[in-house]
Amino acid sequence: EAPVVEEPLVEEPATAPTSSLPEGKIPGSGDGVAGDGGSAPGAAHGSVFVDSMAGTVGGTGTYDLSHPQLDGLGLDHPVNVALRRPTEAVRAEFVAAITGRSGEESDGGADGSSGDSLRGSGTVHLLDDRLVSVVYEFRIEWAGAADVDDRVASALVDLETGDELGLGDLFVAESPWLETVGFFARQALVARLGEVGLWPDGRGLE
């Protein structure tokens, strides 16, 4: 009986993952065609990069914030403007609160290290060829306060128009979308915070 010869196994080269998002180049603000938000016609967005802002306010407050931006689009493109808006809004509120009590006694030091502080960032949860969805988490620590001030914001942006969308825009008209979202949101919150961390009211909680 003739011996059986086993053919050596040949490993196929791994296929590199593909993406519908071509790599882009980060242009400077104002690049491209005038009036197009710094983006040339038909410019494709690419990956996400993180922009940040940090500083001191009134000698007693500090802030350190970051937010996602899309490369391939100018910094003043409506999409990137919308993605910065929640960060800029909470910073403006923080600055206004400290400025409004200017001259009052504060527990903060001259370098702001023991005074008021604002920290936060945004996390991209969806990015495809139509939408980008970001959730922002902020924490404000007021000097002398017993508790911290935690904030959550979000942005859902149409990549073609730069318009911000609401959840209702993603569902068929007249559908019970709010109850549906409430049901799944409660499940996610229970998994994160536990039952005791939720108020027993609101839509879709039963």
PDB file of C-alpha atoms in Angstrom:
ATOM      1  CA  GLU A   1       0.000   0.000   0.000  1.00  0.00           C
ATOM      2  CA  ALA A   2       1.433   3.347  -1.056  1.00  0.00           C
ATOM      3  CA  PRO A   3       2.250   5.746   1.784  1.00  0.00           C
ATOM      4  CA  VAL A   4      -0.075   8.719   2.273  1.00  0.00           C
ATOM      5  CA  VAL A   5       1.643  12.044   1.747  1.00  0.00           C
ATOM      6  CA  GLU A   6       0.122  14.934   3.681  1.00  0.00           C
ATOM      7  CA  GLU A   7       0.147  18.278   1.931  1.00  0.00           C
ATOM      8  CA  PRO A   8       1.630  21.053   4.071  1.00  0.00           C
ATOM      9  CA  LEU A   9      -0.902  23.562   5.357  1.00  0.00           C
ATOM     10  CA  VAL A  10      -0.599  26.987   3.801  1.00  0.00           C
ATOM     11  CA  GLU A  11      -1.940  29.834   5.892  1.00  0.00           C
ATOM     12  CA  GLU A  12      -3.882  32.418   3.977  1.00  0.00           C
ATOM     13  CA  PRO A  13      -2.739  35.971   4.688  1.00  0.00           C
ATOM     14  CA  ALA A  14      -5.095  37.816   7.004  1.00  0.00           C
ATOM     15  CA  THR A  15      -7.392  40.238   5.261  1.00  0.00           C
ATOM     16  CA  ALA A  16      -6.958  43.751   6.532  1.00  0.00           C
ATOM     17  CA  PRO A  17     -10.149  45.244   7.955  1.00  0.00           C
ATOM     18  CA  THR A  18     -11.878  47.640   5.646  1.00  0.00           C
ATOM     19  CA  SER A  19     -13.778  50.789   6.474  1.00  0.00           C
ATOM     20  CA  SER A  20     -16.275  52.880   4.562  1.00  0.00           C
ATOM     21  CA  LEU A  21     -14.533  55.925   6.003  1.00  0.00           C
ATOM     22  CA  PRO A  22     -11.510  56.912   3.925  1.00  0.00           C
ATOM     23  CA  GLU A  23      -8.603  58.460   5.699  1.00  0.00           C
ATOM     24  CA  GLY A  24      -8.702  62.208   5.558  1.00  0.00           C
ATOM     25  CA  LYS A  25      -6.362  65.086   6.221  1.00  0.00           C
ATOM     26  CA  ILE A  26      -6.957  67.624   8.956  1.00  0.00           C
ATOM     27  CA  PRO A  27      -7.205  70.963   7.176  1.00  0.00           C
ATOM     28  CA  GLY A  28      -6.750  74.275   8.866  1.00  0.00           C
ATOM     29  CA  SER A  29      -9.720  76.442   9.689  1.00  0.00           C
ATOM     30  CA  GLY A  30     -10.804  78.278   6.562  1.00  0.00           C
ATOM     31  CA  ASP A  31      -9.111  75.926   4.072  1.00  0.00           C
ATOM     32  CA  GLY A  32     -11.116  74.867   1.029  1.00  0.00           C
ATOM     33  CA  VAL A  33     -13.814  76.823  -0.725  1.00  0.00           C
ATOM     34  CA  ALA A  34     -15.083  79.951   0.960  1.00  0.00           C
ATOM     35  CA  GLY A  35     -18.419  79.474   2.654  1.00  0.00           C
ATOM     36  CA  ASP A  36     -18.032  75.705   2.826  1.00  0.00           C
ATOM     37  CA  GLY A  37     -16.910  75.620   6.458  1.00  0.00           C
ATOM     38  CA  GLY A  38     -13.296  74.888   5.602  1.00  0.00           C
ATOM     39  CA  SER A  39     -14.066  71.741   3.622  1.00  0.00           C
ATOM     40  CA  ALA A  40     -13.578  71.390  -0.114  1.00  0.00           C
ATOM     41  CA  PRO A  41     -16.606  70.111  -2.079  1.00  0.00           C
ATOM     42  CA  GLY A  42     -17.019  66.377  -1.667  1.00  0.00           C
ATOM     43  CA  ALA A  43     -14.284  66.091   0.985  1.00  0.00           C
ATOM     44  CA  ALA A  44     -14.732  62.828   2.892  1.00  0.00           C
ATOM     45  CA  HIS A  45     -14.421  62.653   6.635  1.00  0.00           C
ATOM     46  CA  GLY A  46     -11.948  60.165   8.020  1.00  0.00           C
ATOM     47  CA  SER A  47     -11.054  59.076  11.517  1.00  0.00           C
ATOM     48  CA  VAL A  48     -11.729  60.830  14.801  1.00  0.00           C
ATOM     49  CA  PHE A  49      -9.186  63.001  16.549  1.00  0.00           C
ATOM     50  CA  VAL A  50      -9.446  64.635  19.956  1.00  0.00           C
ATOM     51  CA  ASP A  51      -9.292  68.371  20.469  1.00  0.00           C
ATOM     52  CA  SER A  52      -8.996  69.920  23.920  1.00  0.00           C
ATOM     53  CA  MET A  53      -9.320  73.149  25.848  1.00  0.00           C
ATOM     54  CA  ALA A  54      -7.874  73.930  29.264  1.00  0.00           C
ATOM     55  CA  GLY A  55      -7.306  77.010  31.356  1.00  0.00           C
ATOM     56  CA  THR A  56      -7.941  78.890  34.576  1.00  0.00           C
ATOM     57  CA  VAL A  57     -10.747  81.238  35.552  1.00  0.00           C
ATOM     58  CA  GLY A  58     -10.505  83.981  38.125  1.00  0.00           C
ATOM     59  CA  GLY A  59      -7.458  82.433  39.770  1.00  0.00           C
ATOM     60  CA  THR A  60      -9.636  79.896  41.619  1.00  0.00           C
ATOM     61  CA  GLY A  61     -11.084  77.710  38.885  1.00  0.00           C
ATOM     62  CA  THR A  62      -9.600  75.320  36.349  1.00  0.00           C
ATOM     63  CA  TYR A  63     -11.092  73.471  33.416  1.00  0.00           C
ATOM     64  CA  ASP A  64      -9.749  70.638  31.305  1.00  0.00           C
ATOM     65  CA  LEU A  65     -12.068  69.469  28.531  1.00  0.00           C
ATOM     66  CA  SER A  66     -11.805  67.431  25.354  1.00  0.00           C
ATOM     67  CA  HIS A  67     -14.150  66.603  22.489  1.00  0.00           C
ATOM     68  CA  PRO A  68     -13.996  64.555  19.289  1.00  0.00           C
ATOM     69  CA  GLN A  69     -13.554  66.125  15.863  1.00  0.00           C
ATOM     70  CA  LEU A  70     -13.549  64.561  12.396  1.00  0.00           C
ATOM     71  CA  ASP A  71     -10.534  64.916  10.175  1.00  0.00           C
ATOM     72  CA  GLY A  72     -11.101  65.639   6.528  1.00  0.00           C
ATOM     73  CA  LEU A  73     -13.442  68.436   7.637  1.00  0.00           C
ATOM     74  CA  GLY A  74     -12.440  71.970   8.539  1.00  0.00           C
ATOM     75  CA  LEU A  75     -12.544  73.032  12.167  1.00  0.00           C
ATOM     76  CA  ASP A  76     -15.363  75.429  11.324  1.00  0.00           C
ATOM     77  CA  HIS A  77     -17.348  72.847   9.360  1.00  0.00           C
ATOM     78  CA  PRO A  78     -20.900  72.535  10.787  1.00  0.00           C
ATOM     79  CA  VAL A  79     -20.275  68.940  11.883  1.00  0.00           C
ATOM     80  CA  ASN A  80     -17.195  69.805  13.944  1.00  0.00           C
ATOM     81  CA  VAL A  81     -18.892  72.929  15.295  1.00  0.00           C
ATOM     82  CA  ALA A  82     -21.786  70.761  16.494  1.00  0.00           C
ATOM     83  CA  LEU A  83     -19.393  68.277  18.123  1.00  0.00           C
ATOM     84  CA  ARG A  84     -17.715  71.098  20.069  1.00  0.00           C
ATOM     85  CA  ARG A  85     -20.949  72.757  21.152  1.00  0.00           C
ATOM     86  CA  PRO A  86     -21.674  70.709  24.336  1.00  0.00           C
ATOM     87  CA  THR A  87     -18.122  71.239  25.597  1.00  0.00           C
ATOM     88  CA  GLU A  88     -18.183  74.945  24.862  1.00  0.00           C
ATOM     89  CA  ALA A  89     -21.599  75.298  26.520  1.00  0.00           C
ATOM     90  CA  VAL A  90     -20.573  73.726  29.825  1.00  0.00           C
ATOM     91  CA  ARG A  91     -17.333  75.717  29.823  1.00  0.00           C
ATOM     92  CA  ALA A  92     -19.263  78.962  29.279  1.00  0.00           C
ATOM     93  CA  GLU A  93     -21.590  78.093  32.163  1.00  0.00           C
ATOM     94  CA  PHE A  94     -18.628  77.308  34.420  1.00  0.00           C
ATOM     95  CA  VAL A  95     -16.859  80.552  33.545  1.00  0.00           C
ATOM     96  CA  ALA A  96     -20.048  82.586  34.027  1.00  0.00           C
ATOM     97  CA  ALA A  97     -20.672  81.065  37.467  1.00  0.00           C
ATOM     98  CA  ILE A  98     -17.168  81.933  38.681  1.00  0.00           C
ATOM     99  CA  THR A  99     -17.203  85.380  37.084  1.00  0.00           C
ATOM    100  CA  GLY A 100     -20.610  86.098  38.585  1.00  0.00           C
ATOM    101  CA  ARG A 101     -19.327  85.651  42.109  1.00  0.00           C
ATOM    102  CA  SER A 102     -16.117  87.601  41.491  1.00  0.00           C
ATOM    103  CA  GLY A 103     -14.982  89.301  44.664  1.00  0.00           C
ATOM    104  CA  GLU A 104     -16.653  86.789  46.966  1.00  0.00           C
ATOM    105  CA  GLU A 105     -14.573  84.781  49.404  1.00  0.00           C
ATOM    106  CA  SER A 106     -13.316  81.550  47.857  1.00  0.00           C
ATOM    107  CA  ASP A 107     -11.679  78.426  49.220  1.00  0.00           C
ATOM    108  CA  GLY A 108      -9.430  78.179  46.153  1.00  0.00           C
ATOM    109  CA  GLY A 109      -5.757  78.953  46.087  1.00  0.00           C
ATOM    110  CA  ALA A 110      -4.021  81.360  43.756  1.00  0.00           C
ATOM    111  CA  ASP A 111      -3.166  78.571  41.328  1.00  0.00           C
ATOM    112  CA  GLY A 112      -6.691  77.175  41.313  1.00  0.00           C
ATOM    113  CA  SER A 113      -5.468  73.788  42.587  1.00  0.00           C
ATOM    114  CA  SER A 114      -7.936  73.645  45.470  1.00  0.00           C
ATOM    115  CA  GLY A 115     -10.689  75.732  43.923  1.00  0.00           C
ATOM    116  CA  ASP A 116     -13.454  74.970  41.472  1.00  0.00           C
ATOM    117  CA  SER A 117     -12.725  72.504  38.687  1.00  0.00           C
ATOM    118  CA  LEU A 118     -14.418  71.294  35.527  1.00  0.00           C
ATOM    119  CA  ARG A 119     -13.367  68.096  33.779  1.00  0.00           C
ATOM    120  CA  GLY A 120     -14.958  66.204  30.933  1.00  0.00           C
ATOM    121  CA  SER A 121     -14.730  64.547  27.546  1.00  0.00           C
ATOM    122  CA  GLY A 122     -16.821  63.112  24.734  1.00  0.00           C
ATOM    123  CA  THR A 123     -16.974  59.496  23.556  1.00  0.00           C
ATOM    124  CA  VAL A 124     -17.990  58.526  20.023  1.00  0.00           C
ATOM    125  CA  HIS A 125     -20.601  55.753  20.090  1.00  0.00           C
ATOM    126  CA  LEU A 126     -21.490  55.722  16.390  1.00  0.00           C
ATOM    127  CA  LEU A 127     -19.727  56.874  13.247  1.00  0.00           C
ATOM    128  CA  ASP A 128     -20.873  55.659   9.857  1.00  0.00           C
ATOM    129  CA  ASP A 129     -21.391  57.311   6.482  1.00  0.00           C
ATOM    130  CA  ARG A 130     -24.547  59.095   7.686  1.00  0.00           C
ATOM    131  CA  LEU A 131     -24.354  59.953  11.371  1.00  0.00           C
ATOM    132  CA  VAL A 132     -21.989  60.590  14.251  1.00  0.00           C
ATOM    133  CA  SER A 133     -23.208  60.137  17.824  1.00  0.00           C
ATOM    134  CA  VAL A 134     -21.246  61.368  20.843  1.00  0.00           C
ATOM    135  CA  VAL A 135     -21.949  61.197  24.577  1.00  0.00           C
ATOM    136  CA  TYR A 136     -20.252  63.761  26.818  1.00  0.00           C
ATOM    137  CA  GLU A 137     -19.613  63.341  30.533  1.00  0.00           C
ATOM    138  CA  PHE A 138     -18.647  66.326  32.658  1.00  0.00           C
ATOM    139  CA  ARG A 139     -17.856  66.743  36.345  1.00  0.00           C
ATOM    140  CA  ILE A 140     -17.819  70.065  38.174  1.00  0.00           C
ATOM    141  CA  GLU A 141     -16.332  70.228  41.659  1.00  0.00           C
ATOM    142  CA  TRP A 142     -17.252  73.449  43.410  1.00  0.00           C
ATOM    143  CA  ALA A 143     -14.920  74.512  46.216  1.00  0.00           C
ATOM    144  CA  GLY A 144     -16.579  73.909  49.574  1.00  0.00           C
ATOM    145  CA  ALA A 145     -19.516  71.936  48.123  1.00  0.00           C
ATOM    146  CA  ALA A 146     -20.438  68.597  49.671  1.00  0.00           C
ATOM    147  CA  ASP A 147     -21.190  66.879  46.360  1.00  0.00           C
ATOM    148  CA  VAL A 148     -19.890  66.976  42.820  1.00  0.00           C
ATOM    149  CA  ASP A 149     -22.002  68.163  39.905  1.00  0.00           C
ATOM    150  CA  ASP A 150     -22.067  65.448  37.238  1.00  0.00           C
ATOM    151  CA  ARG A 151     -23.456  66.303  33.795  1.00  0.00           C
ATOM    152  CA  VAL A 152     -24.216  64.228  30.710  1.00  0.00           C
ATOM    153  CA  ALA A 153     -24.859  65.653  27.247  1.00  0.00           C
ATOM    154  CA  SER A 154     -25.064  64.185  23.769  1.00  0.00           C
ATOM    155  CA  ALA A 155     -24.899  65.122  20.106  1.00  0.00           C
ATOM    156  CA  LEU A 156     -26.334  63.256  17.127  1.00  0.00           C
ATOM    157  CA  VAL A 157     -25.203  64.942  13.913  1.00  0.00           C
ATOM    158  CA  ASP A 158     -26.086  64.423  10.270  1.00  0.00           C
ATOM    159  CA  LEU A 159     -22.755  64.179   8.424  1.00  0.00           C
ATOM    160  CA  GLU A 160     -24.180  65.512   5.163  1.00  0.00           C
ATOM    161  CA  THR A 161     -25.879  68.635   6.495  1.00  0.00           C
ATOM    162  CA  GLY A 162     -24.222  69.197   9.876  1.00  0.00           C
ATOM    163  CA  ASP A 163     -27.678  69.409  11.463  1.00  0.00           C
ATOM    164  CA  GLU A 164     -28.192  68.088  14.981  1.00  0.00           C
ATOM    165  CA  LEU A 165     -30.908  65.437  15.153  1.00  0.00           C
ATOM    166  CA  GLY A 166     -33.184  64.349  17.948  1.00  0.00           C
ATOM    167  CA  LEU A 167     -33.966  60.741  18.747  1.00  0.00           C
ATOM    168  CA  GLY A 168     -37.427  61.188  17.321  1.00  0.00           C
ATOM    169  CA  ASP A 169     -35.908  61.936  13.913  1.00  0.00           C
ATOM    170  CA  LEU A 170     -34.648  58.338  13.715  1.00  0.00           C
ATOM    171  CA  PHE A 171     -38.047  56.699  14.122  1.00  0.00           C
ATOM    172  CA  VAL A 172     -41.171  56.385  12.010  1.00  0.00           C
ATOM    173  CA  ALA A 173     -43.648  59.184  12.710  1.00  0.00           C
ATOM    174  CA  GLU A 174     -46.329  58.366  15.291  1.00  0.00           C
ATOM    175  CA  SER A 175     -44.416  55.319  16.531  1.00  0.00           C
ATOM    176  CA  PRO A 176     -44.014  54.838  20.329  1.00  0.00           C
ATOM    177  CA  TRP A 177     -40.312  55.659  20.095  1.00  0.00           C
ATOM    178  CA  LEU A 178     -40.079  57.452  23.437  1.00  0.00           C
ATOM    179  CA  GLU A 179     -41.366  54.447  25.377  1.00  0.00           C
ATOM    180  CA  THR A 180     -39.015  52.172  23.418  1.00  0.00           C
ATOM    181  CA  VAL A 181     -35.984  54.345  24.130  1.00  0.00           C
ATOM    182  CA  GLY A 182     -37.025  54.709  27.782  1.00  0.00           C
ATOM    183  CA  PHE A 183     -37.245  50.940  28.218  1.00  0.00           C
ATOM    184  CA  PHE A 184     -33.760  50.251  26.882  1.00  0.00           C
ATOM    185  CA  ALA A 185     -32.284  53.319  28.596  1.00  0.00           C
ATOM    186  CA  ARG A 186     -33.552  52.058  31.929  1.00  0.00           C
ATOM    187  CA  GLN A 187     -31.980  48.659  31.323  1.00  0.00           C
ATOM    188  CA  ALA A 188     -28.640  50.317  30.575  1.00  0.00           C
ATOM    189  CA  LEU A 189     -28.871  52.536  33.664  1.00  0.00           C
ATOM    190  CA  VAL A 190     -29.741  49.620  35.945  1.00  0.00           C
ATOM    191  CA  ALA A 191     -26.736  47.705  34.631  1.00  0.00           C
ATOM    192  CA  ARG A 192     -24.515  50.711  35.319  1.00  0.00           C
ATOM    193  CA  LEU A 193     -25.972  52.165  38.535  1.00  0.00           C
ATOM    194  CA  GLY A 194     -28.163  49.457  40.045  1.00  0.00           C
ATOM    195  CA  GLU A 195     -31.866  49.696  40.872  1.00  0.00           C
ATOM    196  CA  VAL A 196     -31.313  52.020  43.845  1.00  0.00           C
ATOM    197  CA  GLY A 197     -29.657  54.606  41.625  1.00  0.00           C
ATOM    198  CA  LEU A 198     -32.833  55.381  39.650  1.00  0.00           C
ATOM    199  CA  TRP A 199     -35.904  57.464  40.388  1.00  0.00           C
ATOM    200  CA  PRO A 200     -39.084  55.365  40.023  1.00  0.00           C
ATOM    201  CA  ASP A 201     -40.787  57.687  37.565  1.00  0.00           C
ATOM    202  CA  GLY A 202     -40.617  58.730  33.936  1.00  0.00           C
ATOM    203  CA  ARG A 203     -41.701  57.183  30.672  1.00  0.00           C
ATOM    204  CA  GLY A 204     -40.945  53.585  29.821  1.00  0.00           C
ATOM    205  CA  LEU A 205     -39.824  52.649  33.323  1.00  0.00           C
ATOM    206  CA  GLU A 206     -42.467  50.026  33.960  1.00  0.00           C
TER     207      GLU A 206
END
